[in-house]
Short mmCIF file of N, CA, C and O in Angstrom, two decimals:
data_model
loop_
_atom_site.label_atom_id
_atom_site.label_comp_id
_atom_site.label_asym_id
_atom_site.label_seq_id
_atom_site.Cartn_x
_atom_site.Cartn_y
_atom_site.Cartn_z
N MET A 194 157.48 117.36 187.65
CA MET A 194 156.14 116.80 187.64
C MET A 194 155.30 117.58 186.62
O MET A 194 155.30 118.80 186.63
N ASN A 195 154.55 116.88 185.77
CA ASN A 195 153.73 117.56 184.76
C ASN A 195 152.32 117.81 185.28
O ASN A 195 151.95 117.39 186.37
N PHE A 196 151.54 118.51 184.46
CA PHE A 196 150.18 118.87 184.86
C PHE A 196 149.36 117.65 185.26
O PHE A 196 148.69 117.64 186.29
N PHE A 197 149.39 116.61 184.43
CA PHE A 197 148.59 115.42 184.72
C PHE A 197 148.96 114.85 186.08
O PHE A 197 148.09 114.55 186.89
N GLU A 198 150.24 114.70 186.34
CA GLU A 198 150.69 114.12 187.60
C GLU A 198 150.28 114.98 188.80
O GLU A 198 149.86 114.45 189.83
N GLU A 199 150.40 116.30 188.65
CA GLU A 199 150.02 117.20 189.74
C GLU A 199 148.52 117.12 190.01
O GLU A 199 148.10 117.02 191.17
N ALA A 200 147.71 117.17 188.95
CA ALA A 200 146.26 117.11 189.12
C ALA A 200 145.84 115.75 189.67
O ALA A 200 144.96 115.66 190.53
N ALA A 201 146.48 114.68 189.19
CA ALA A 201 146.16 113.34 189.68
C ALA A 201 146.49 113.20 191.16
O ALA A 201 145.73 112.58 191.92
N LEU A 202 147.58 113.79 191.59
CA LEU A 202 147.95 113.76 193.01
C LEU A 202 146.91 114.49 193.85
O LEU A 202 146.49 114.00 194.90
N ARG A 203 146.48 115.67 193.38
CA ARG A 203 145.44 116.42 194.12
C ARG A 203 144.14 115.61 194.17
O ARG A 203 143.46 115.58 195.20
N LEU A 204 143.81 114.96 193.07
CA LEU A 204 142.59 114.15 193.03
C LEU A 204 142.69 112.99 194.02
O LEU A 204 141.75 112.73 194.78
N LYS A 205 143.81 112.30 194.02
CA LYS A 205 144.00 111.19 194.96
C LYS A 205 143.91 111.67 196.40
O LYS A 205 143.33 111.00 197.26
N GLN A 206 144.50 112.83 196.69
CA GLN A 206 144.43 113.37 198.04
C GLN A 206 142.99 113.62 198.45
O GLN A 206 142.58 113.28 199.55
N GLN A 207 142.21 114.22 197.56
CA GLN A 207 140.83 114.53 197.89
C GLN A 207 139.97 113.27 198.00
O GLN A 207 139.06 113.21 198.82
N LEU A 208 140.27 112.28 197.18
CA LEU A 208 139.51 111.03 197.23
C LEU A 208 140.00 110.10 198.35
O LEU A 208 139.36 109.11 198.66
N LYS A 209 141.15 110.44 198.91
CA LYS A 209 141.78 109.63 199.96
C LYS A 209 142.07 108.21 199.46
O LYS A 209 141.77 107.22 200.13
N VAL A 210 142.65 108.15 198.26
CA VAL A 210 143.06 106.88 197.67
C VAL A 210 144.51 107.02 197.22
O VAL A 210 145.03 108.14 197.09
N THR A 211 145.15 105.89 196.95
CA THR A 211 146.55 105.93 196.53
C THR A 211 146.77 105.28 195.17
O THR A 211 147.78 105.53 194.53
N GLU A 212 145.87 104.45 194.74
CA GLU A 212 146.06 103.68 193.51
C GLU A 212 145.33 104.30 192.32
O GLU A 212 144.20 104.76 192.45
N ASP A 213 145.98 104.25 191.16
CA ASP A 213 145.35 104.72 189.92
C ASP A 213 144.06 103.97 189.64
O ASP A 213 143.08 104.56 189.17
N LYS A 214 144.05 102.68 189.92
CA LYS A 214 142.87 101.86 189.68
C LYS A 214 141.66 102.39 190.46
O LYS A 214 140.54 102.42 189.96
N GLN A 215 141.89 102.82 191.70
CA GLN A 215 140.81 103.36 192.53
C GLN A 215 140.27 104.66 191.94
O GLN A 215 139.06 104.89 191.91
N VAL A 216 141.17 105.50 191.46
CA VAL A 216 140.76 106.77 190.84
C VAL A 216 139.93 106.48 189.60
O VAL A 216 138.85 107.06 189.41
N ALA A 217 140.43 105.60 188.75
CA ALA A 217 139.73 105.27 187.51
C ALA A 217 138.32 104.77 187.81
O ALA A 217 137.35 105.21 187.18
N GLU A 218 138.20 103.89 188.78
CA GLU A 218 136.90 103.33 189.14
C GLU A 218 135.93 104.42 189.57
O GLU A 218 134.78 104.47 189.14
N LEU A 219 136.39 105.32 190.43
CA LEU A 219 135.53 106.41 190.90
C LEU A 219 135.12 107.36 189.77
O LEU A 219 134.04 107.93 189.81
N LEU A 220 136.00 107.50 188.79
CA LEU A 220 135.69 108.38 187.66
C LEU A 220 134.87 107.66 186.58
O LEU A 220 134.50 108.26 185.58
N GLY A 221 134.59 106.38 186.80
CA GLY A 221 133.77 105.63 185.86
C GLY A 221 134.53 105.18 184.62
O GLY A 221 133.96 105.06 183.54
N MET A 222 135.82 104.95 184.78
CA MET A 222 136.61 104.47 183.65
C MET A 222 137.43 103.26 184.07
O MET A 222 137.58 102.99 185.25
N THR A 223 137.94 102.56 183.09
CA THR A 223 138.77 101.40 183.40
C THR A 223 140.17 101.86 183.77
O THR A 223 140.57 102.99 183.46
N ALA A 224 140.89 100.98 184.43
CA ALA A 224 142.28 101.28 184.77
C ALA A 224 143.09 101.50 183.50
O ALA A 224 143.98 102.36 183.46
N ASN A 225 142.78 100.75 182.45
CA ASN A 225 143.48 100.89 181.17
C ASN A 225 143.21 102.27 180.55
O ASN A 225 144.13 102.91 180.03
N ALA A 226 141.97 102.72 180.64
CA ALA A 226 141.64 104.05 180.10
C ALA A 226 142.41 105.14 180.85
O ALA A 226 142.91 106.09 180.24
N TRP A 227 142.52 104.99 182.17
CA TRP A 227 143.28 105.95 182.97
C TRP A 227 144.75 105.95 182.54
O TRP A 227 145.35 107.01 182.37
N THR A 228 145.31 104.76 182.36
CA THR A 228 146.71 104.64 181.95
C THR A 228 146.95 105.29 180.59
O THR A 228 147.95 105.99 180.40
N LEU A 229 146.02 105.07 179.66
CA LEU A 229 146.16 105.69 178.33
C LEU A 229 146.10 107.21 178.43
O LEU A 229 146.87 107.91 177.77
N ARG A 230 145.20 107.72 179.24
CA ARG A 230 145.12 109.18 179.43
C ARG A 230 146.41 109.71 180.06
O ARG A 230 146.88 110.78 179.71
N LYS A 231 146.94 108.95 180.99
CA LYS A 231 148.18 109.34 181.67
C LYS A 231 149.32 109.43 180.65
O LYS A 231 150.09 110.40 180.66
N LYS A 232 149.40 108.45 179.76
CA LYS A 232 150.45 108.46 178.73
C LYS A 232 150.30 109.65 177.79
O LYS A 232 151.29 110.24 177.35
N ARG A 233 149.04 110.01 177.47
CA ARG A 233 148.78 111.14 176.56
C ARG A 233 148.77 112.48 177.30
O ARG A 233 148.63 113.53 176.69
N GLU A 234 148.89 112.41 178.64
CA GLU A 234 148.77 113.59 179.50
C GLU A 234 147.46 114.32 179.24
O GLU A 234 147.40 115.54 179.12
N SER A 235 146.39 113.54 179.17
CA SER A 235 145.04 114.05 178.92
C SER A 235 144.21 113.84 180.19
O SER A 235 143.51 112.84 180.34
N PHE A 236 144.31 114.79 181.10
CA PHE A 236 143.63 114.66 182.39
C PHE A 236 142.11 114.68 182.19
O PHE A 236 141.60 115.50 181.43
N PRO A 237 141.37 113.80 182.88
CA PRO A 237 139.91 113.71 182.71
C PRO A 237 139.14 114.80 183.47
O PRO A 237 138.38 114.53 184.39
N THR A 238 139.33 116.02 183.04
CA THR A 238 138.70 117.16 183.71
C THR A 238 137.18 117.03 183.77
O THR A 238 136.57 117.24 184.82
N LYS A 239 136.57 116.70 182.64
CA LYS A 239 135.11 116.59 182.58
C LYS A 239 134.62 115.55 183.59
O LYS A 239 133.63 115.78 184.30
N GLU A 240 135.31 114.44 183.69
CA GLU A 240 134.92 113.38 184.60
C GLU A 240 135.06 113.80 186.06
O GLU A 240 134.26 113.41 186.91
N VAL A 241 136.07 114.60 186.35
CA VAL A 241 136.27 115.09 187.73
C VAL A 241 135.11 116.01 188.12
O VAL A 241 134.54 115.88 189.21
N PHE A 242 134.73 116.93 187.24
CA PHE A 242 133.61 117.82 187.54
C PHE A 242 132.31 117.03 187.67
O PHE A 242 131.47 117.32 188.53
N ALA A 243 132.13 116.01 186.82
CA ALA A 243 130.92 115.18 186.89
C ALA A 243 130.87 114.42 188.22
O ALA A 243 129.82 114.36 188.87
N LEU A 244 132.00 113.86 188.64
CA LEU A 244 132.05 113.14 189.91
C LEU A 244 131.73 114.07 191.07
O LEU A 244 130.96 113.71 191.97
N ALA A 245 132.27 115.27 191.06
CA ALA A 245 132.00 116.23 192.13
C ALA A 245 130.51 116.57 192.19
O ALA A 245 129.94 116.70 193.28
N ALA A 246 129.87 116.70 191.04
CA ALA A 246 128.44 117.03 190.99
C ALA A 246 127.58 115.84 191.40
O ALA A 246 126.59 116.01 192.11
N GLN A 247 127.97 114.65 190.97
CA GLN A 247 127.17 113.45 191.25
C GLN A 247 127.35 112.92 192.66
O GLN A 247 126.46 112.27 193.21
N ARG A 248 128.51 113.18 193.24
CA ARG A 248 128.81 112.65 194.57
C ARG A 248 129.28 113.77 195.51
O ARG A 248 130.44 113.82 195.93
N PRO A 249 128.38 114.70 195.84
CA PRO A 249 128.79 115.83 196.69
C PRO A 249 129.30 115.41 198.06
O PRO A 249 130.08 116.13 198.67
N GLU A 250 128.89 114.23 198.52
CA GLU A 250 129.35 113.77 199.83
C GLU A 250 130.86 113.53 199.87
O GLU A 250 131.45 113.48 200.94
N LEU A 251 131.48 113.41 198.69
CA LEU A 251 132.94 113.24 198.64
C LEU A 251 133.67 114.55 198.97
O LEU A 251 134.84 114.54 199.32
N GLY A 252 132.97 115.67 198.83
CA GLY A 252 133.57 116.96 199.16
C GLY A 252 134.69 117.38 198.23
O GLY A 252 135.60 118.11 198.63
N LEU A 253 134.63 116.94 196.98
CA LEU A 253 135.68 117.29 196.03
C LEU A 253 135.62 118.76 195.65
O LEU A 253 134.55 119.34 195.54
N ASP A 254 136.77 119.34 195.43
CA ASP A 254 136.89 120.69 194.92
C ASP A 254 137.51 120.58 193.53
O ASP A 254 138.73 120.58 193.39
N PRO A 255 136.67 120.44 192.50
CA PRO A 255 137.21 120.20 191.16
C PRO A 255 138.09 121.32 190.64
O PRO A 255 139.05 121.07 189.91
N ASP A 256 137.80 122.56 191.03
CA ASP A 256 138.66 123.68 190.61
C ASP A 256 140.08 123.48 191.13
O ASP A 256 141.05 123.66 190.41
N TRP A 257 140.18 123.12 192.41
CA TRP A 257 141.50 122.92 193.01
C TRP A 257 142.20 121.72 192.38
O TRP A 257 143.40 121.76 192.10
N ILE A 258 141.45 120.65 192.13
CA ILE A 258 142.04 119.44 191.54
C ILE A 258 142.64 119.78 190.17
O ILE A 258 143.77 119.41 189.87
N VAL A 259 141.87 120.49 189.36
CA VAL A 259 142.28 120.75 187.97
C VAL A 259 143.30 121.88 187.86
O VAL A 259 144.23 121.81 187.06
N THR A 260 143.16 122.93 188.67
CA THR A 260 144.02 124.10 188.50
C THR A 260 145.04 124.31 189.62
O THR A 260 146.01 125.04 189.45
N GLY A 261 144.78 123.71 190.76
CA GLY A 261 145.66 123.94 191.91
C GLY A 261 145.28 125.17 192.70
O GLY A 261 145.94 125.52 193.67
N THR A 262 144.21 125.86 192.28
CA THR A 262 143.69 127.00 193.03
C THR A 262 142.21 126.77 193.30
O THR A 262 141.55 125.99 192.62
N THR A 263 141.70 127.47 194.28
CA THR A 263 140.29 127.29 194.64
C THR A 263 139.63 128.62 194.93
O THR A 263 140.31 129.59 195.28
N HIS A 264 138.34 128.62 194.78
CA HIS A 264 137.54 129.80 195.14
C HIS A 264 136.69 129.48 196.37
O HIS A 264 135.91 130.31 196.80
N ARG A 265 136.89 128.31 196.90
CA ARG A 265 136.11 127.87 198.05
C ARG A 265 136.66 128.44 199.34
O ARG A 265 137.85 128.65 199.49
N THR A 266 135.75 128.59 200.28
CA THR A 266 136.13 128.90 201.64
C THR A 266 136.31 127.56 202.35
O THR A 266 135.48 126.67 202.20
N GLU A 267 137.40 127.41 203.07
CA GLU A 267 137.64 126.16 203.77
C GLU A 267 136.59 125.96 204.85
O GLU A 267 136.32 126.85 205.65
N ILE A 268 135.99 124.78 204.85
CA ILE A 268 134.99 124.44 205.85
C ILE A 268 135.44 123.15 206.50
O ILE A 268 135.58 122.12 205.84
N ASP A 269 135.67 123.20 207.81
CA ASP A 269 136.16 122.03 208.52
C ASP A 269 135.06 121.00 208.79
O ASP A 269 135.32 119.82 208.80
N ASP A 270 133.83 121.46 208.99
CA ASP A 270 132.72 120.57 209.28
C ASP A 270 132.24 119.92 207.98
O ASP A 270 131.73 120.60 207.09
N LYS A 271 132.38 118.60 207.87
CA LYS A 271 132.01 117.90 206.63
C LYS A 271 130.53 118.05 206.31
O LYS A 271 130.15 118.12 205.15
N ASN A 272 129.67 118.09 207.33
CA ASN A 272 128.24 118.25 207.08
C ASN A 272 127.94 119.61 206.47
O ASN A 272 127.14 119.72 205.54
N VAL A 273 128.59 120.63 206.96
CA VAL A 273 128.40 121.97 206.42
C VAL A 273 128.94 122.04 204.99
O VAL A 273 128.30 122.57 204.09
N ALA A 274 130.11 121.45 204.78
CA ALA A 274 130.69 121.43 203.44
C ALA A 274 129.77 120.71 202.46
O ALA A 274 129.59 121.15 201.32
N TYR A 275 129.17 119.62 202.91
CA TYR A 275 128.23 118.86 202.06
C TYR A 275 127.03 119.72 201.70
O TYR A 275 126.62 119.78 200.54
N LEU A 276 126.47 120.43 202.68
CA LEU A 276 125.32 121.29 202.41
C LEU A 276 125.68 122.42 201.44
O LEU A 276 124.91 122.74 200.53
N VAL A 277 126.85 123.00 201.61
CA VAL A 277 127.29 124.06 200.71
C VAL A 277 127.44 123.53 199.29
O VAL A 277 126.99 124.15 198.33
N GLN A 278 128.05 122.36 199.16
CA GLN A 278 128.24 121.80 197.83
C GLN A 278 126.90 121.45 197.18
O GLN A 278 126.70 121.69 195.99
N CYS A 279 125.97 120.91 197.95
CA CYS A 279 124.63 120.62 197.42
C CYS A 279 123.98 121.91 196.93
O CYS A 279 123.39 121.95 195.85
N TYR A 280 124.07 122.96 197.73
CA TYR A 280 123.48 124.24 197.35
C TYR A 280 124.09 124.76 196.05
O TYR A 280 123.39 125.24 195.17
N GLN A 281 125.39 124.61 195.90
CA GLN A 281 126.07 125.14 194.72
C GLN A 281 125.63 124.45 193.44
O GLN A 281 125.64 125.07 192.38
N ILE A 282 125.22 123.19 193.51
CA ILE A 282 124.82 122.50 192.29
C ILE A 282 123.31 122.53 192.05
O ILE A 282 122.84 122.01 191.06
N MET A 283 122.56 123.17 192.95
CA MET A 283 121.11 123.28 192.78
C MET A 283 120.75 124.27 191.68
O MET A 283 121.48 125.23 191.45
N ASN A 284 119.58 124.05 191.10
CA ASN A 284 119.07 125.03 190.14
C ASN A 284 118.49 126.21 190.93
O ASN A 284 118.27 126.11 192.14
N PRO A 285 118.25 127.35 190.29
CA PRO A 285 117.78 128.55 191.00
C PRO A 285 116.48 128.33 191.80
O PRO A 285 116.34 128.86 192.90
N HIS A 286 115.56 127.56 191.27
CA HIS A 286 114.29 127.31 191.97
C HIS A 286 114.54 126.57 193.29
O HIS A 286 114.01 126.95 194.34
N ASP A 287 115.36 125.53 193.23
CA ASP A 287 115.66 124.76 194.44
C ASP A 287 116.47 125.58 195.44
O ASP A 287 116.31 125.45 196.65
N ARG A 288 117.36 126.45 194.93
CA ARG A 288 118.11 127.32 195.84
C ARG A 288 117.17 128.25 196.61
O ARG A 288 117.32 128.45 197.81
N ALA A 289 116.17 128.80 195.90
CA ALA A 289 115.21 129.70 196.55
C ALA A 289 114.43 128.94 197.63
O ALA A 289 114.22 129.47 198.73
N ALA A 290 114.03 127.71 197.33
CA ALA A 290 113.31 126.90 198.32
C ALA A 290 114.20 126.61 199.52
O ALA A 290 113.75 126.69 200.67
N MET A 291 115.46 126.27 199.28
CA MET A 291 116.40 125.98 200.37
C MET A 291 116.59 127.22 201.25
O MET A 291 116.64 127.10 202.48
N LEU A 292 116.68 128.39 200.65
CA LEU A 292 116.85 129.62 201.43
C LEU A 292 115.62 129.90 202.29
O LEU A 292 115.75 130.38 203.42
N LYS A 293 114.43 129.61 201.78
CA LYS A 293 113.21 129.80 202.57
C LYS A 293 113.22 128.87 203.78
O LYS A 293 112.86 129.27 204.89
N ILE A 294 113.64 127.63 203.57
CA ILE A 294 113.72 126.67 204.67
C ILE A 294 114.74 127.13 205.70
O ILE A 294 114.49 127.12 206.90
N ALA A 295 115.90 127.58 205.22
CA ALA A 295 116.96 128.05 206.13
C ALA A 295 116.49 129.25 206.94
O ALA A 295 116.76 129.35 208.14
N THR A 296 115.76 130.15 206.30
CA THR A 296 115.23 131.33 206.99
C THR A 296 114.24 130.93 208.07
O THR A 296 114.30 131.42 209.20
N ALA A 297 113.35 130.00 207.74
CA ALA A 297 112.37 129.53 208.72
C ALA A 297 113.06 128.86 209.90
O ALA A 297 112.70 129.10 211.06
N LEU A 298 114.05 128.03 209.63
CA LEU A 298 114.78 127.36 210.70
C LEU A 298 115.53 128.37 211.57
O LEU A 298 115.59 128.23 212.79
N SER A 299 116.11 129.37 210.94
CA SER A 299 116.83 130.40 211.67
C SER A 299 115.88 131.16 212.60
O SER A 299 116.21 131.45 213.74
N ASP A 300 114.68 131.47 212.09
CA ASP A 300 113.69 132.17 212.92
C ASP A 300 113.30 131.34 214.13
O ASP A 300 113.20 131.85 215.24
N VAL A 301 113.11 130.03 213.93
CA VAL A 301 112.73 129.15 215.03
C VAL A 301 113.88 129.03 216.03
O VAL A 301 113.66 129.03 217.24
N ALA A 302 115.10 128.99 215.55
CA ALA A 302 116.25 128.83 216.43
C ALA A 302 116.41 130.02 217.38
O ALA A 302 116.96 129.88 218.46
N LYS A 303 115.89 131.17 216.97
CA LYS A 303 116.00 132.37 217.80
C LYS A 303 114.94 132.41 218.91
O LYS A 303 115.04 133.23 219.82
N LEU A 304 113.96 131.53 218.83
CA LEU A 304 112.89 131.53 219.82
C LEU A 304 113.32 130.84 221.10
O LEU A 304 114.14 129.92 221.08
N SER A 305 112.74 131.25 222.20
CA SER A 305 113.00 130.57 223.46
C SER A 305 112.13 129.31 223.52
O SER A 305 111.22 129.13 222.71
N GLY A 306 112.42 128.46 224.46
CA GLY A 306 111.63 127.24 224.63
C GLY A 306 110.16 127.53 224.84
O GLY A 306 109.29 126.85 224.30
N ASP A 307 109.86 128.55 225.66
CA ASP A 307 108.46 128.90 225.91
C ASP A 307 107.77 129.38 224.63
O ASP A 307 106.61 129.04 224.38
N GLU A 308 108.50 130.17 223.83
CA GLU A 308 107.91 130.67 222.58
C GLU A 308 107.63 129.52 221.60
O GLU A 308 106.60 129.50 220.94
N ILE A 309 108.54 128.56 221.55
CA ILE A 309 108.34 127.40 220.68
C ILE A 309 107.12 126.60 221.16
O ILE A 309 106.25 126.23 220.37
N ASN A 310 107.03 126.36 222.47
CA ASN A 310 105.88 125.63 223.01
C ASN A 310 104.58 126.36 222.73
O ASN A 310 103.56 125.74 222.41
N GLN A 311 104.60 127.69 222.84
CA GLN A 311 103.41 128.49 222.57
C GLN A 311 102.97 128.31 221.11
O GLN A 311 101.80 128.10 220.82
N ARG A 312 103.93 128.37 220.20
CA ARG A 312 103.59 128.21 218.77
C ARG A 312 103.09 126.80 218.49
O ARG A 312 102.16 126.60 217.72
N LEU A 313 103.72 125.80 219.11
CA LEU A 313 103.29 124.42 218.90
C LEU A 313 101.90 124.18 219.46
O LEU A 313 101.14 123.38 218.90
N SER A 314 101.56 124.87 220.53
CA SER A 314 100.24 124.66 221.12
C SER A 314 99.13 125.09 220.16
O SER A 314 98.00 124.60 220.24
N ASN A 315 99.46 125.98 219.23
CA ASN A 315 98.47 126.40 218.24
C ASN A 315 98.11 125.28 217.27
O ASN A 315 97.08 125.34 216.60
N TYR A 316 98.95 124.25 217.19
CA TYR A 316 98.72 123.15 216.26
C TYR A 316 98.20 121.90 216.92
O TYR A 316 97.91 120.92 216.26
N LYS A 317 98.07 121.91 218.24
CA LYS A 317 97.59 120.72 218.94
C LYS A 317 96.09 120.60 218.75
O LYS A 317 95.38 121.60 218.80
N PRO A 318 95.57 119.36 218.56
CA PRO A 318 94.13 119.15 218.37
C PRO A 318 93.33 119.44 219.62
O PRO A 318 93.75 119.46 220.70
#
């Protein structure tokens, strides 16, 4: 099996598809373009990374798809994986804002029900 075939198999596994046509469509190319790349053994690396960035809900690991290795920590919860992937593609300003929100939520989660009610009572008209 050559590099293209191995990477294509990993991509299909992550996309949960079996047909080349389905892969091509998700990557924004025609089935014919995919076939031509396959013949030239020119894997669409750039398109895989773009798809991962544009569609984080797919949970793609482009490093693993392209190289067969990953730097990711396995996350079984798809919602958590989605949040992690969104965070990874954010710019530094948005990451800082997300961390502030996470810190505030964490602080609230540590409060007891009575403490939360007490704080909320400060905002009642």
